[in-house]
Each structure stands twice: as C-alpha cells, then as structure tokens.
Amino acid sequence: MSNKLNATDSLEIVELMLSVIRLMRKQVDSAMSAQGLSLARGKLLSIISNEGTCRPGELAQQLQQSPRTITDAIDALERDELLVRKRHPTDRRAQLLELTNQGISALEAVQQPKHEAIEKIFSELDSEQFHLFKVALKKIEATAQTLEVQISNS
C-alpha cells in the first residue's frame, strides 16, 4: 500500500486548507475589528512593532505587497496617528516607520480578542489532534519552502 495521496485527495486538502484559512481570517478580523483594528492593519503594525522601526520597502517585502499598496496603508495608519514616518539617521533618502503610543495601544487592545477567536477555532481538537496537525503543517511548509527555493534558483 502506497503512502502517496492521489491528485484528487491532494486537491481536496488544498481546497479545505484555503477554506479554513478564509474562515479563520474572517473570524479573527471580526474579533480584532470590534476593537478598532483590522487584521490587515494589525499585521502591518505587528511587523513594525517587532522590528522597532523599519523602512516601507522592507514592510512591502515582508507582506509580499507592492510598494504602492503599502504606501496607501502607511498613509492611512499615519492619518489615524498609529504610526509616524521618521528620517533615517544615515540615509537622507530613506524613511523609517515607527509606532506611536496610540499604535502600540491599538495593537495591545486586539491581542486578547485575537487569541480568543483563534482558541475557539481550534477548540474541537484535543491536544493530540492539535499536535499532529501542527506537525503535518510544519512538514508541508518545509516542503513548500524547499520547492520555492528550487523555483527561484532555476
């Protein structure tokens, strides 16, 4: 008996994963938005928070978005006083993004609702099912990353 999945099984799993991701994003976004910060805006602020400061181009790269899309998002967050643009200390052409106190507070305010929404999504899995799911996802991710490197090197 082969351990290989057939194409139909693989496609079904991919479709299920995409459906689950879509539903999870919607539920987490709803929980966060109720606190005044959408999932998309929260992701952007989280990256800046983790970095301390970052350039808009680095942010675009991490989010795999076009610079124009990121600029629009940065403009909106700056208007809402959640972040500020600062001059780079050594490169006059560059800007650095930094969270304001209001941005930090907004990010902190959504953490609990975000975690609660995620916990509800996984609440039907026992600890063994959760562990096996995590192991399988890590294996799939590693394979996908290897394939991505191979594609970019060819």
Coordinates of N, CA and C in Angstrom, one line a residue:
M1 N 0.8 -1.2 0.0 CA 0.0 0.0 0.0 C 0.9 1.2 0.0
S2 N 0.6 2.2 -0.9 CA 1.4 3.4 -1.0 C 0.9 4.5 0.0
N3 N 1.9 5.2 0.5 CA 1.6 6.4 1.3 C 1.3 7.6 0.5
K4 N 1.5 7.6 -0.8 CA 1.2 8.7 -1.6 C -0.3 9.0 -1.7
L5 N -0.6 10.3 -1.7 CA -2.0 10.7 -1.9 C -2.2 10.8 -3.4
N6 N -3.5 10.5 -3.8 CA -3.7 10.8 -5.3 C -4.1 12.3 -5.4
A7 N -4.1 12.7 -6.7 CA -4.3 14.1 -7.0 C -5.6 14.6 -6.5
T8 N -6.6 13.8 -6.5 CA -8.0 14.2 -6.0 C -7.9 14.5 -4.5
D9 N -7.3 13.6 -3.8 CA -7.1 13.8 -2.3 C -6.3 15.1 -2.0
S10 N -5.2 15.3 -2.7 CA -4.4 16.4 -2.5 C -5.2 17.7 -2.8
L11 N -5.9 17.7 -3.9 CA -6.7 18.9 -4.3 C -7.7 19.2 -3.2
E12 N -8.4 18.1 -2.7 CA -9.4 18.3 -1.7 C -8.8 18.9 -0.4
I13 N -7.6 18.5 0.0 CA -6.9 19.0 1.1 C -6.6 20.5 0.9
V14 N -6.1 20.8 -0.3 CA -5.7 22.2 -0.5 C -7.0 23.1 -0.5
E15 N -8.1 22.6 -1.1 CA -9.3 23.4 -1.0 C -9.8 23.6 0.4
L16 N -9.7 22.5 1.2 CA -10.1 22.6 2.6 C -9.2 23.6 3.4
M17 N -7.9 23.6 3.1 CA -7.0 24.5 3.8 C -7.3 25.9 3.4
L18 N -7.6 26.2 2.2 CA -7.9 27.5 1.7 C -9.2 28.0 2.3
S19 N -10.2 27.1 2.4 CA -11.5 27.4 3.0 C -11.3 27.7 4.5
V20 N -10.5 26.9 5.2 CA -10.3 27.1 6.6 C -9.5 28.4 6.9
I21 N -8.5 28.7 6.0 CA -7.8 30.0 6.2 C -8.7 31.2 6.0
R22 N -9.6 31.1 5.0 CA -10.5 32.2 4.7 C -11.5 32.4 5.9
L23 N -12.0 31.3 6.4 CA -12.9 31.4 7.6 C -12.2 31.9 8.8
M24 N -10.9 31.4 9.0 CA -10.2 31.9 10.2 C -9.9 33.4 10.1
R25 N -9.4 33.8 8.9 CA -9.1 35.2 8.7 C -10.4 36.1 9.0
K26 N -11.5 35.6 8.5 CA -12.8 36.4 8.7 C -13.1 36.5 10.2
Q27 N -13.0 35.4 10.9 CA -13.3 35.4 12.3 C -12.4 36.2 13.2
V28 N -11.1 36.1 12.9 CA -10.1 36.8 13.6 C -10.2 38.3 13.3
D29 N -10.4 38.6 12.0 CA -10.6 40.0 11.6 C -11.8 40.6 12.3
S30 N -12.9 39.9 12.4 CA -14.1 40.4 13.1 C -13.8 40.7 14.5
A31 N -13.1 39.8 15.2 CA -12.8 39.9 16.6 C -11.9 41.2 16.8
M32 N -10.9 41.3 15.9 CA -10.0 42.5 16.0 C -10.7 43.8 15.7
S33 N -11.5 43.7 14.6 CA -12.1 45.0 14.1 C -13.1 45.5 15.2
A34 N -13.7 44.6 16.0 CA -14.6 45.0 17.1 C -13.8 45.9 18.1
Q35 N -12.5 45.8 18.1 CA -11.6 46.6 19.0 C -11.0 47.8 18.2
G36 N -11.4 47.9 17.0 CA -10.9 49.1 16.2 C -9.7 48.9 15.3
L37 N -9.2 47.7 15.2 CA -8.1 47.5 14.3 C -8.2 46.2 13.5
S38 N -8.3 46.3 12.2 CA -8.5 45.1 11.4 C -7.3 44.2 11.4
L39 N -7.5 43.0 11.0 CA -6.4 42.0 10.9 C -5.2 42.5 10.0
A40 N -5.6 43.1 8.8 CA -4.6 43.6 7.9 C -3.8 44.7 8.5
R41 N -4.4 45.7 9.1 CA -3.7 46.8 9.8 C -2.9 46.3 11.0
G42 N -3.5 45.3 11.7 CA -2.8 44.8 12.8 C -1.5 44.1 12.4
K43 N -1.6 43.3 11.3 CA -0.4 42.6 10.8 C 0.7 43.6 10.5
L44 N 0.4 44.7 9.8 CA 1.3 45.7 9.4 C 2.0 46.4 10.7
L45 N 1.1 46.7 11.7 CA 1.6 47.3 12.9 C 2.5 46.3 13.7
S46 N 2.1 45.0 13.7 CA 2.9 44.0 14.4 C 4.3 43.9 13.8
I47 N 4.4 43.9 12.5 CA 5.7 43.8 11.9 C 6.6 45.0 12.3
I48 N 6.0 46.2 12.3 CA 6.8 47.4 12.7 C 7.1 47.3 14.2
S49 N 6.2 46.8 15.0 CA 6.4 46.7 16.4 C 7.6 45.7 16.7
N50 N 7.6 44.5 16.0 CA 8.6 43.5 16.2 C 10.0 44.0 15.8
E51 N 10.0 44.9 14.7 CA 11.3 45.4 14.2 C 11.8 46.6 15.0
G52 N 10.8 47.3 15.7 CA 11.2 48.5 16.3 C 10.9 49.7 15.4
T53 N 11.7 49.7 14.3 CA 11.4 50.6 13.1 C 11.7 49.8 11.9
C54 N 11.2 50.2 10.8 CA 11.5 49.6 9.5 C 11.2 50.5 8.3
R55 N 11.8 50.2 7.2 CA 11.6 51.0 6.0 C 10.3 50.5 5.3
P56 N 9.6 51.4 4.6 CA 8.4 51.0 3.9 C 8.7 49.8 2.9
G57 N 9.9 49.9 2.2 CA 10.2 48.8 1.3 C 10.4 47.4 2.0
E58 N 10.9 47.4 3.2 CA 11.1 46.2 3.9 C 9.7 45.6 4.3
L59 N 8.9 46.5 4.7 CA 7.5 46.2 5.1 C 6.8 45.5 3.9
A60 N 6.9 46.2 2.7 CA 6.3 45.6 1.5 C 6.8 44.2 1.2
Q61 N 8.1 44.1 1.4 CA 8.7 42.7 1.1 C 8.2 41.7 2.0
Q62 N 8.1 42.0 3.3 CA 7.7 41.0 4.3 C 6.2 40.7 4.1
L63 N 5.4 41.6 3.7 CA 4.0 41.4 3.5 C 3.7 40.9 2.1
Q64 N 4.7 40.8 1.2 CA 4.6 40.4 -0.2 C 3.5 41.3 -0.9
Q65 N 3.6 42.6 -0.7 CA 2.7 43.5 -1.3 C 3.5 44.5 -2.1
S66 N 2.9 45.2 -3.1 CA 3.6 46.2 -3.9 C 3.9 47.4 -3.0
P67 N 4.9 48.1 -3.3 CA 5.2 49.3 -2.6 C 4.1 50.3 -2.5
R68 N 3.3 50.4 -3.7 CA 2.2 51.4 -3.7 C 1.1 51.0 -2.7
T69 N 0.8 49.7 -2.7 CA -0.2 49.2 -1.7 C 0.2 49.5 -0.3
I70 N 1.5 49.3 0.0 CA 2.0 49.6 1.4 C 1.9 51.0 1.7
T71 N 2.3 51.9 0.7 CA 2.3 53.3 0.9 C 0.9 53.8 1.2
D72 N -0.1 53.3 0.5 CA -1.5 53.6 0.9 C -1.9 53.2 2.3
A73 N -1.5 52.0 2.7 CA -1.8 51.6 4.0 C -1.0 52.4 5.1
I74 N 0.2 52.7 4.8 CA 1.0 53.6 5.7 C 0.4 55.0 5.8
D75 N 0.0 55.5 4.7 CA -0.7 56.8 4.7 C -1.9 56.8 5.7
A76 N -2.7 55.8 5.5 CA -3.9 55.7 6.4 C -3.6 55.5 7.8
L77 N -2.6 54.7 8.1 CA -2.2 54.5 9.5 C -1.6 55.8 10.1
E78 N -0.9 56.5 9.3 CA -0.3 57.8 9.8 C -1.4 58.8 10.0
R79 N -2.4 58.8 9.1 CA -3.6 59.7 9.3 C -4.3 59.4 10.6
D80 N -4.4 58.1 10.9 CA -5.0 57.7 12.2 C -4.1 57.8 13.4
E81 N -2.9 58.3 13.2 CA -1.9 58.5 14.3 C -1.5 57.2 14.9
L82 N -1.4 56.1 14.2 CA -1.0 54.9 14.7 C 0.5 54.6 14.4
L83 N 1.0 55.3 13.5 CA 2.5 55.3 13.2 C 3.0 56.6 12.7
V84 N 4.3 56.8 12.7 CA 4.9 58.0 12.2 C 6.0 57.6 11.3
R85 N 6.3 58.5 10.3 CA 7.5 58.4 9.4 C 8.6 59.2 10.0
K86 N 9.7 58.7 10.1 CA 10.9 59.4 10.6 C 12.0 59.3 9.6
R87 N 12.9 60.3 9.6 CA 14.1 60.3 8.7 C 15.0 59.2 9.2
H88 N 15.6 58.5 8.3 CA 16.7 57.6 8.6 C 17.9 58.3 9.1
P89 N 18.5 57.8 10.1 CA 19.7 58.6 10.7 C 20.9 58.7 9.7
T90 N 21.1 57.7 8.8 CA 22.3 57.7 8.0 C 22.0 57.9 6.5
D91 N 20.7 57.7 6.1 CA 20.3 57.7 4.7 C 19.2 58.8 4.5
R92 N 19.6 59.9 4.0 CA 18.6 61.0 3.9 C 17.5 60.7 3.0
R93 N 17.6 59.8 2.1 CA 16.6 59.4 1.2 C 15.5 58.5 1.8
A94 N 15.9 57.8 2.8 CA 15.1 56.8 3.4 C 14.2 57.3 4.6
Q95 N 13.1 56.6 4.8 CA 12.2 56.9 5.9 C 12.2 55.6 6.8
L96 N 11.9 55.8 8.0 CA 11.7 54.7 8.9 C 10.3 54.9 9.5
L97 N 9.6 53.7 9.7 CA 8.3 53.7 10.3 C 8.4 53.3 11.7
E98 N 7.6 54.0 12.5 CA 7.7 53.7 14.0 C 6.3 53.8 14.5
L99 N 5.9 53.0 15.4 CA 4.6 53.0 16.1 C 4.5 54.2 17.0
T100 N 3.3 54.8 17.1 CA 3.1 55.9 18.1 C 2.6 55.1 19.3
N101 N 2.4 55.9 20.4 CA 1.8 55.3 21.6 C 0.4 54.8 21.3
Q102 N -0.3 55.5 20.5 CA -1.7 55.1 20.1 C -1.6 53.8 19.3
G103 N -0.6 53.7 18.4 CA -0.5 52.5 17.7 C -0.2 51.3 18.5
I104 N 0.7 51.5 19.5 CA 1.1 50.4 20.5 C -0.2 50.0 21.2
S105 N -1.0 51.0 21.7 CA -2.2 50.7 22.5 C -3.2 49.9 21.6
A106 N -3.4 50.4 20.4 CA -4.3 49.7 19.5 C -3.9 48.2 19.2
L107 N -2.6 48.0 19.1 CA -2.1 46.6 18.9 C -2.3 45.8 20.1
E108 N -2.1 46.4 21.3 CA -2.3 45.7 22.6 C -3.8 45.3 22.8
A109 N -4.6 46.3 22.4 CA -6.1 46.1 22.6 C -6.7 44.9 21.8
V110 N -6.1 44.5 20.7 CA -6.6 43.4 19.9 C -6.0 42.1 20.2
Q111 N -5.0 42.0 21.1 CA -4.3 40.7 21.3 C -5.3 39.7 22.0
Q112 N -6.0 40.1 23.0 CA -6.9 39.2 23.7 C -8.0 38.7 22.8
P113 N -8.7 39.6 22.1 CA -9.8 39.1 21.2 C -9.3 38.2 20.1
K114 N -8.1 38.6 19.6 CA -7.5 37.7 18.5 C -7.2 36.3 19.1
H115 N -6.6 36.2 20.2 CA -6.3 34.9 20.8 C -7.5 34.1 21.1
E116 N -8.6 34.8 21.6 CA -9.8 34.1 21.9 C -10.5 33.6 20.7
A117 N -10.4 34.3 19.6 CA -11.0 33.9 18.3 C -10.3 32.6 17.8
I118 N -8.9 32.7 17.9 CA -8.1 31.5 17.5 C -8.4 30.3 18.3
E119 N -8.5 30.5 19.6 CA -8.8 29.4 20.5 C -10.1 28.7 20.2
K120 N -11.1 29.5 19.9 CA -12.5 29.0 19.5 C -12.4 28.1 18.3
I121 N -11.6 28.6 17.3 CA -11.4 27.8 16.0 C -10.8 26.5 16.3
F122 N -9.9 26.4 17.2 CA -9.2 25.1 17.4 C -9.8 24.3 18.6
S123 N -10.9 24.8 19.2 CA -11.5 24.2 20.4 C -12.0 22.8 20.2
E124 N -12.3 22.3 19.0 CA -12.8 21.0 18.8 C -11.6 19.9 18.7
L125 N -10.4 20.4 18.7 CA -9.3 19.5 18.6 C -8.8 19.2 20.0
D126 N -8.5 17.9 20.3 CA -7.8 17.6 21.5 C -6.3 17.8 21.4
S127 N -5.6 17.7 22.4 CA -4.1 18.0 22.4 C -3.4 17.2 21.4
E128 N -3.7 15.9 21.2 CA -3.0 15.0 20.3 C -3.4 15.4 18.8
Q129 N -4.6 15.7 18.6 CA -5.0 16.1 17.2 C -4.3 17.4 16.9
F130 N -4.3 18.3 17.8 CA -3.6 19.6 17.6 C -2.2 19.4 17.3
H131 N -1.5 18.6 18.0 CA -0.1 18.3 17.8 C 0.2 17.7 16.5
L132 N -0.6 16.7 16.1 CA -0.4 16.0 14.8 C -0.7 17.0 13.6
F133 N -1.7 17.9 13.8 CA -2.0 18.9 12.8 C -0.8 19.8 12.6
K134 N -0.3 20.3 13.7 CA 0.9 21.2 13.7 C 2.1 20.5 13.1
V135 N 2.4 19.3 13.4 CA 3.5 18.5 12.8 C 3.3 18.4 11.3
A136 N 2.1 18.1 10.9 CA 1.8 17.9 9.4 C 2.0 19.2 8.7
L137 N 1.5 20.3 9.3 CA 1.6 21.7 8.7 C 3.1 22.1 8.5
K138 N 3.9 21.8 9.6 CA 5.3 22.2 9.5 C 6.0 21.4 8.4
K139 N 5.6 20.1 8.2 CA 6.2 19.3 7.2 C 5.8 19.8 5.8
I140 N 4.6 20.2 5.6 CA 4.1 20.7 4.4 C 4.8 22.1 4.1
E141 N 4.9 22.9 5.1 CA 5.5 24.2 5.0 C 7.0 24.0 4.5
A142 N 7.7 23.1 5.2 CA 9.1 22.9 4.8 C 9.3 22.4 3.4
T143 N 8.4 21.5 2.9 CA 8.4 21.1 1.6 C 8.1 22.2 0.6
A144 N 7.1 23.0 0.9 CA 6.8 24.2 0.1 C 7.9 25.2 0.0
Q145 N 8.6 25.4 1.1 CA 9.7 26.3 1.1 C 10.9 25.8 0.3
T146 N 11.1 24.5 0.4 CA 12.2 23.9 -0.5 C 11.8 24.0 -1.9
L147 N 10.6 23.8 -2.3 CA 10.2 23.9 -3.7 C 10.3 25.4 -4.2
E148 N 10.0 26.3 -3.3 CA 10.1 27.7 -3.6 C 11.5 28.1 -3.9
V149 N 12.4 27.6 -3.1 CA 13.9 27.9 -3.3 C 14.3 27.3 -4.7
Q150 N 13.9 26.1 -4.9 CA 14.2 25.4 -6.2 C 13.7 26.2 -7.4
I151 N 12.5 26.7 -7.3 CA 11.9 27.5 -8.4 C 12.7 28.8 -8.6
S152 N 13.0 29.5 -7.5 CA 13.7 30.8 -7.6 C 15.1 30.6 -8.1
N153 N 15.7 29.4 -7.9 CA 17.1 29.2 -8.3 C 17.2 28.7 -9.7
S154 N 16.0 28.4 -10.3 CA 16.1 27.9 -11.7 C 15.9 28.9 -12.7

